[in-house]
mmCIF file of C-alpha atoms and ligand atoms in Angstrom:
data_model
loop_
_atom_site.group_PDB
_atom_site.id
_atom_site.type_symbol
_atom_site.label_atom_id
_atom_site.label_comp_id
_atom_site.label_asym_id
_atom_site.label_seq_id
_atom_site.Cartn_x
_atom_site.Cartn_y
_atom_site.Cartn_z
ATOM 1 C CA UNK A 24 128.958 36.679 121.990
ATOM 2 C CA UNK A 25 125.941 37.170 124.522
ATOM 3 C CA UNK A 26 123.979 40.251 125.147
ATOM 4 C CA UNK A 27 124.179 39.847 128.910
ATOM 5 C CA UNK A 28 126.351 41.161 131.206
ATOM 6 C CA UNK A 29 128.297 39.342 133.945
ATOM 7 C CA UNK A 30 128.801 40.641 137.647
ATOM 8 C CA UNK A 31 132.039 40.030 139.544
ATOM 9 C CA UNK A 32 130.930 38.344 142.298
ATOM 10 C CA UNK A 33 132.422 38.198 145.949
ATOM 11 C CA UNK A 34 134.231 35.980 147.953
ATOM 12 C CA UNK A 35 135.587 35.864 151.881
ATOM 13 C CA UNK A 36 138.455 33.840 151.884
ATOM 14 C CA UNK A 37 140.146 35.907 154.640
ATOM 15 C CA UNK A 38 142.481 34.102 156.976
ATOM 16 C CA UNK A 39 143.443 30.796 154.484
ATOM 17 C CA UNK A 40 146.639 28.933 155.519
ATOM 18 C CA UNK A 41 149.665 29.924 153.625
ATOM 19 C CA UNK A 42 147.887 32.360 150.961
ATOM 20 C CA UNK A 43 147.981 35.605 152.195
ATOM 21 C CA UNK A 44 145.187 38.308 152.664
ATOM 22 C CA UNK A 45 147.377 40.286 150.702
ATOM 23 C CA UNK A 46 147.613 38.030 148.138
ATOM 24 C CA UNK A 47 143.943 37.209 147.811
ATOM 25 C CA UNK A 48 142.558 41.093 147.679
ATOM 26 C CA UNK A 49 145.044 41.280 144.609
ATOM 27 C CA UNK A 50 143.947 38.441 142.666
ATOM 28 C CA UNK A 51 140.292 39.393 143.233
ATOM 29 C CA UNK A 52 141.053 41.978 141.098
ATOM 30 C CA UNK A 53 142.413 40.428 138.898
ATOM 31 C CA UNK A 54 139.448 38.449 138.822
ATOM 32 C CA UNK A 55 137.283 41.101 138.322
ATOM 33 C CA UNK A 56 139.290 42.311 135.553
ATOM 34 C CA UNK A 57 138.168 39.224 133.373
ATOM 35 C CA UNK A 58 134.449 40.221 133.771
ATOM 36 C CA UNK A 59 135.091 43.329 133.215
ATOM 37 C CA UNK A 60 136.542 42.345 129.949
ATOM 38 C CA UNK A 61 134.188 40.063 128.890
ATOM 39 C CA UNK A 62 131.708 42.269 129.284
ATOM 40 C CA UNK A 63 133.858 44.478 127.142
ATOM 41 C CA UNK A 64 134.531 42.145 124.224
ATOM 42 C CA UNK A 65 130.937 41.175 124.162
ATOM 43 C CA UNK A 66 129.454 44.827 123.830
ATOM 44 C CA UNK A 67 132.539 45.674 121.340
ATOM 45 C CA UNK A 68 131.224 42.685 119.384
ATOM 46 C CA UNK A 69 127.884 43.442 119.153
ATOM 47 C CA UNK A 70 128.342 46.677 117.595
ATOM 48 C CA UNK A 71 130.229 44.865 114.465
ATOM 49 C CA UNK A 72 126.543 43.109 114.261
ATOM 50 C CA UNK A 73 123.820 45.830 114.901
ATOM 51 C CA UNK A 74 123.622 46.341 111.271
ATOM 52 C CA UNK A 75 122.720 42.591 111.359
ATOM 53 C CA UNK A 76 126.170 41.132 109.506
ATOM 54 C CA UNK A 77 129.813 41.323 109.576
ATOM 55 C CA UNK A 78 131.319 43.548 106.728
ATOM 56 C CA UNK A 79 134.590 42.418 105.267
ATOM 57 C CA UNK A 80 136.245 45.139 106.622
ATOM 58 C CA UNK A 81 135.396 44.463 109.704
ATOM 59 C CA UNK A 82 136.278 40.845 109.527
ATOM 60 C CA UNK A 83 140.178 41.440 111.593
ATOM 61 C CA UNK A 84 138.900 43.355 114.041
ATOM 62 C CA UNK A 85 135.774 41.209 114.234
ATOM 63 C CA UNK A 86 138.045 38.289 114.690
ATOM 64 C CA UNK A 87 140.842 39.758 116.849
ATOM 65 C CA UNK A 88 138.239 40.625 119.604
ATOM 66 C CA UNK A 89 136.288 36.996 118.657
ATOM 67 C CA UNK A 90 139.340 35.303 119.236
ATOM 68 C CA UNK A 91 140.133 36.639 122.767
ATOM 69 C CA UNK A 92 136.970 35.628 124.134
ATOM 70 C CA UNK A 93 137.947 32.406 125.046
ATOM 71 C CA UNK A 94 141.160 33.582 127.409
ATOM 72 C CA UNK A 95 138.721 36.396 129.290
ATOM 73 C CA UNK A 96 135.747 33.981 129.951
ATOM 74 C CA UNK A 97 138.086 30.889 130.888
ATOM 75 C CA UNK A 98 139.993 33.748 133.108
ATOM 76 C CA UNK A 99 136.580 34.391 134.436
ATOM 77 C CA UNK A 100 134.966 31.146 135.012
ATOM 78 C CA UNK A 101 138.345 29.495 136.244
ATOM 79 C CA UNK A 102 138.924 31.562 138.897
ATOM 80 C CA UNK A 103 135.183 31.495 140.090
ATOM 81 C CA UNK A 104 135.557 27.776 140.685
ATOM 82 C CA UNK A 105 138.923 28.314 142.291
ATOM 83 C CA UNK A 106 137.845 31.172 144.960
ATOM 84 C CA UNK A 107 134.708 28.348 145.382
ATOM 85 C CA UNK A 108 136.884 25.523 146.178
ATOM 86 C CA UNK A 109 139.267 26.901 149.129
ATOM 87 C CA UNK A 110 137.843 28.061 152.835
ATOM 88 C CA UNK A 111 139.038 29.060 155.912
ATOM 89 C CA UNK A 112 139.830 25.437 158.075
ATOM 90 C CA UNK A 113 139.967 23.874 155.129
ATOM 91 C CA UNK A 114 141.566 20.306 154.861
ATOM 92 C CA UNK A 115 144.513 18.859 153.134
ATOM 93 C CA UNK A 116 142.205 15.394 152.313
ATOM 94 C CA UNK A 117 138.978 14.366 151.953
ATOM 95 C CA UNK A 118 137.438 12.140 154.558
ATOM 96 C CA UNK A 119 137.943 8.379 154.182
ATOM 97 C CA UNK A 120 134.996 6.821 152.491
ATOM 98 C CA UNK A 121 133.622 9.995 150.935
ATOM 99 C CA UNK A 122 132.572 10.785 147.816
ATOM 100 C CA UNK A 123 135.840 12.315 146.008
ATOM 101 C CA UNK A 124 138.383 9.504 147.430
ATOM 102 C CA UNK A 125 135.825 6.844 146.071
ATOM 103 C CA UNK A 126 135.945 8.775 142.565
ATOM 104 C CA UNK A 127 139.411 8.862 142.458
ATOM 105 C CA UNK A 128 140.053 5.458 143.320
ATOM 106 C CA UNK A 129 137.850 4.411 140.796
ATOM 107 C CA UNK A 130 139.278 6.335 137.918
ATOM 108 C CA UNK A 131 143.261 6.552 139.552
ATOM 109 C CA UNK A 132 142.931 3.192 141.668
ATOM 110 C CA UNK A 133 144.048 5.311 144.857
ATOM 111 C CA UNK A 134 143.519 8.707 146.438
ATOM 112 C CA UNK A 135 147.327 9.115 146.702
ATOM 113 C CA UNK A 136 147.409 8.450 142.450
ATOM 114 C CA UNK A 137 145.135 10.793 142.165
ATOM 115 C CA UNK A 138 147.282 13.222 144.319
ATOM 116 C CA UNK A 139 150.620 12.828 143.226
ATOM 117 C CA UNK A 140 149.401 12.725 139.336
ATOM 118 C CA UNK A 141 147.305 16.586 140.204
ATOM 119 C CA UNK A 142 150.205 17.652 142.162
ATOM 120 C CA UNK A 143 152.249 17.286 139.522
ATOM 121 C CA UNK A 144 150.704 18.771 136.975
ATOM 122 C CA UNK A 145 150.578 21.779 139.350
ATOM 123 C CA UNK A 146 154.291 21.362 139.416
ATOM 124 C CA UNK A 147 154.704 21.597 135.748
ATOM 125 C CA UNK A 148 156.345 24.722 134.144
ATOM 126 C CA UNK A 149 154.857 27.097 132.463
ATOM 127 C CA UNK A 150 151.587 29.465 133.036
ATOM 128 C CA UNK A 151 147.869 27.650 133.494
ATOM 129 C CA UNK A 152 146.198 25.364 136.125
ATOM 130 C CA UNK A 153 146.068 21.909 137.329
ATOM 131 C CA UNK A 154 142.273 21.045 136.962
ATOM 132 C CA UNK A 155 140.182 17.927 137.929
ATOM 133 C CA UNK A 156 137.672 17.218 136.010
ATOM 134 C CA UNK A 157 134.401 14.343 135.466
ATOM 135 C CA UNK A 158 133.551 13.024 132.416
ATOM 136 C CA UNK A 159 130.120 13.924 133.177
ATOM 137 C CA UNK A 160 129.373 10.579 131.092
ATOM 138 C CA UNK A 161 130.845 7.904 132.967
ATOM 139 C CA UNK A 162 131.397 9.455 136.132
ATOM 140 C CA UNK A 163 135.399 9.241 135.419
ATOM 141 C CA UNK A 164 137.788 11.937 136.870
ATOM 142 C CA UNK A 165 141.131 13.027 134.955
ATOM 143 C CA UNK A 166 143.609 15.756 135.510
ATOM 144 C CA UNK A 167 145.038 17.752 132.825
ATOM 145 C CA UNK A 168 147.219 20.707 132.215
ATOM 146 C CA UNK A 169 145.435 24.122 131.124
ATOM 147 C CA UNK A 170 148.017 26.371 129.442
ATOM 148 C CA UNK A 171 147.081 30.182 130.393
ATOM 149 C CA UNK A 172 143.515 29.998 130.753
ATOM 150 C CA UNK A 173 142.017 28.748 127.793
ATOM 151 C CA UNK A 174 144.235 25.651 126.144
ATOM 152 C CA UNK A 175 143.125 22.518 126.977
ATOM 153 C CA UNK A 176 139.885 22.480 128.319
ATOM 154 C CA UNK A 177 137.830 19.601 127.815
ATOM 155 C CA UNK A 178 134.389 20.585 126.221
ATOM 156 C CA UNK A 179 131.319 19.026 128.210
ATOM 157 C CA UNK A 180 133.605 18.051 131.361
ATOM 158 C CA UNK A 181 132.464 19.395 134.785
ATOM 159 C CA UNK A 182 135.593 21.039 136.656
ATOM 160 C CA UNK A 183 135.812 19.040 140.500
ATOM 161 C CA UNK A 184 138.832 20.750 141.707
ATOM 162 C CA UNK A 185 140.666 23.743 140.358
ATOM 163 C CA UNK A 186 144.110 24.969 140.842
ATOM 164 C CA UNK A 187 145.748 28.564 139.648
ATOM 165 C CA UNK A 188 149.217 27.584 139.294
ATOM 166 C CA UNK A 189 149.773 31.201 137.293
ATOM 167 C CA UNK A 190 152.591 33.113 139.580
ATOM 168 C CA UNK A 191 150.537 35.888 140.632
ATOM 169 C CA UNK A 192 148.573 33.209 142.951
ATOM 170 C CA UNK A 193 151.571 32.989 145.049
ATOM 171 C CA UNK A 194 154.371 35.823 143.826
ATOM 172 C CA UNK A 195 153.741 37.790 147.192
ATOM 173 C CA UNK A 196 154.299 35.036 149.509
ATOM 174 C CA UNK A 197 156.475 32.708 147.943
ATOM 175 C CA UNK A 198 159.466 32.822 145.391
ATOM 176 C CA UNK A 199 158.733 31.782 141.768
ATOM 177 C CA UNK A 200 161.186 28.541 142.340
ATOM 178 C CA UNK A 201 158.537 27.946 145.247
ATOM 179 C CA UNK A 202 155.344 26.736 143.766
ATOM 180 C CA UNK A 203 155.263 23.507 145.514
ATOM 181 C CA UNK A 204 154.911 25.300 148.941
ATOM 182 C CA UNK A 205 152.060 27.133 147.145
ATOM 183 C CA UNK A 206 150.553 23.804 146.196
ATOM 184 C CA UNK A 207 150.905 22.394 149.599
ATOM 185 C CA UNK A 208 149.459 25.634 150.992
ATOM 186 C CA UNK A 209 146.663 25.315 148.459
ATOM 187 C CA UNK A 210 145.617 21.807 149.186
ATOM 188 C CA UNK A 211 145.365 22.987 153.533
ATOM 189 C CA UNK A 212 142.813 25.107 151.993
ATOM 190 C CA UNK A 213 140.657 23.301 149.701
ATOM 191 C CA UNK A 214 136.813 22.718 150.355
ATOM 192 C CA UNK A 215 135.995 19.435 149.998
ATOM 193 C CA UNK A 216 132.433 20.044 150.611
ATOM 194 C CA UNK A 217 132.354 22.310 147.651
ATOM 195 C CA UNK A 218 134.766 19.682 145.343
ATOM 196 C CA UNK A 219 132.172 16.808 146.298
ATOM 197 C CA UNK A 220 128.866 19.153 145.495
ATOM 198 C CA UNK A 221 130.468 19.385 141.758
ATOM 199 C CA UNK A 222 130.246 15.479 141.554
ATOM 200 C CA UNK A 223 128.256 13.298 139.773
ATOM 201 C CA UNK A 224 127.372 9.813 140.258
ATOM 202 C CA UNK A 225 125.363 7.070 138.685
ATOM 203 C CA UNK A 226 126.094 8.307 134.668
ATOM 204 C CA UNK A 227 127.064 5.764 132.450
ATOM 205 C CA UNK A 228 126.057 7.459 128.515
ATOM 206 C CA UNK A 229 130.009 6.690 127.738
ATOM 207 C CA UNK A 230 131.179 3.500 128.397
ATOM 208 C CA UNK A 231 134.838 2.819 129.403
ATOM 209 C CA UNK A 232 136.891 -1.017 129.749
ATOM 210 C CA UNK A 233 138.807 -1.311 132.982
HETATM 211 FE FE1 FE2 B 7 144.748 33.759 138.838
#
């Protein structure tokens, strides 16, 4: 727990190919439903320990609340990165030569790995997101599988590109069967100015074999 508060914060995202105004205005709110309730768990929380410990009769309640901290501030922080990594005239790929298709083909050995192994992840059933991320000790990128918001996150890794694949990111504009027109829609919007600022190069504190 923390004895700050967090502030939704804006984003204009208006006018995106293929994701809907509509669409966008809702899931901001859901968005801001997160911080809102991790500012909620986090006061709740605190009052178990202004007497300066945790009584055992406290401990379930103590817990329950504990234990859902980790679905509201992934919920929170997730989304944050996703708003941050779409635009208006976005484009489907990086430029040639720049920063995120030499990463991939590093760690992937091709852009188009990279791609089909991210899209596919996107594809795969169930509720979460596809997420990029660097080993922020050997530069490496890997994709993996988040299930709802919270499963599967990989401690210390920096998140390069982040994908809501949970049906509300696409329910009003596509059917559920659908979500690879949502991906394709998603990847006409992504920032790669803003995926390529989250990069790191030149780290080398874990060493890998080729
Ligand atoms: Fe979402």
């Amino acid at each position: 727990m923390s004895l700050k508060s967090y502030t939704a914060r804006q984003f204009n995202l208006s006018g995106l190919n293929g994701i809907s105004d509509q669409t966008l205005e809702m899931h901001f709110k859901l968005y801001e439903g997160y911080v809102k309730e991790t500012n909620n768990l986090t006061e709740r929380i605190g009052k178990f320990l202004e007497d300066g410990k945790v009584d055992q009769e406290e401990m379930p309640a103590y817990s329950e609340l504990t234990r859902r901290l980790g679905f509201e501030y992934n919920g929170m922080v997730l989304h944050e990165y996703y708003f941050d990594n779409m635009k208006q005239g976005g484009s489907v790929d990086p430029e040639q030569g720049s920063k995120f298709i030499e990463a991939a083909k590093e760690s992937f050995g091709s852009y188009e790995i990279w791609k089909a192994d991210f899209v596919g992840i996107g594809k795969m059933r169930g509720v979460g997101w596809a997420m990029c991320y660097q080993d922020p000790n050997n530069g490496n990128l890997s994709n993996h599988w988040i299930t709802l918001h919270q499963v599967g996150n990989v401690a210390g890794f920096t998140p390069i590109l982040v994908m809501d694949v949970w049906e509300h990111a696409y329910l009003l504009d596509y059917k559920p069967a659908e979500r690879p027109k949502y991906i394709e829609a998603f990847f006409s919007n992504i920032d790669w100015q803003a995926v390529e600022a989250r990069l790191k190069t030149g780290t080398s504190a874990r060493p890998m074999t080729a």
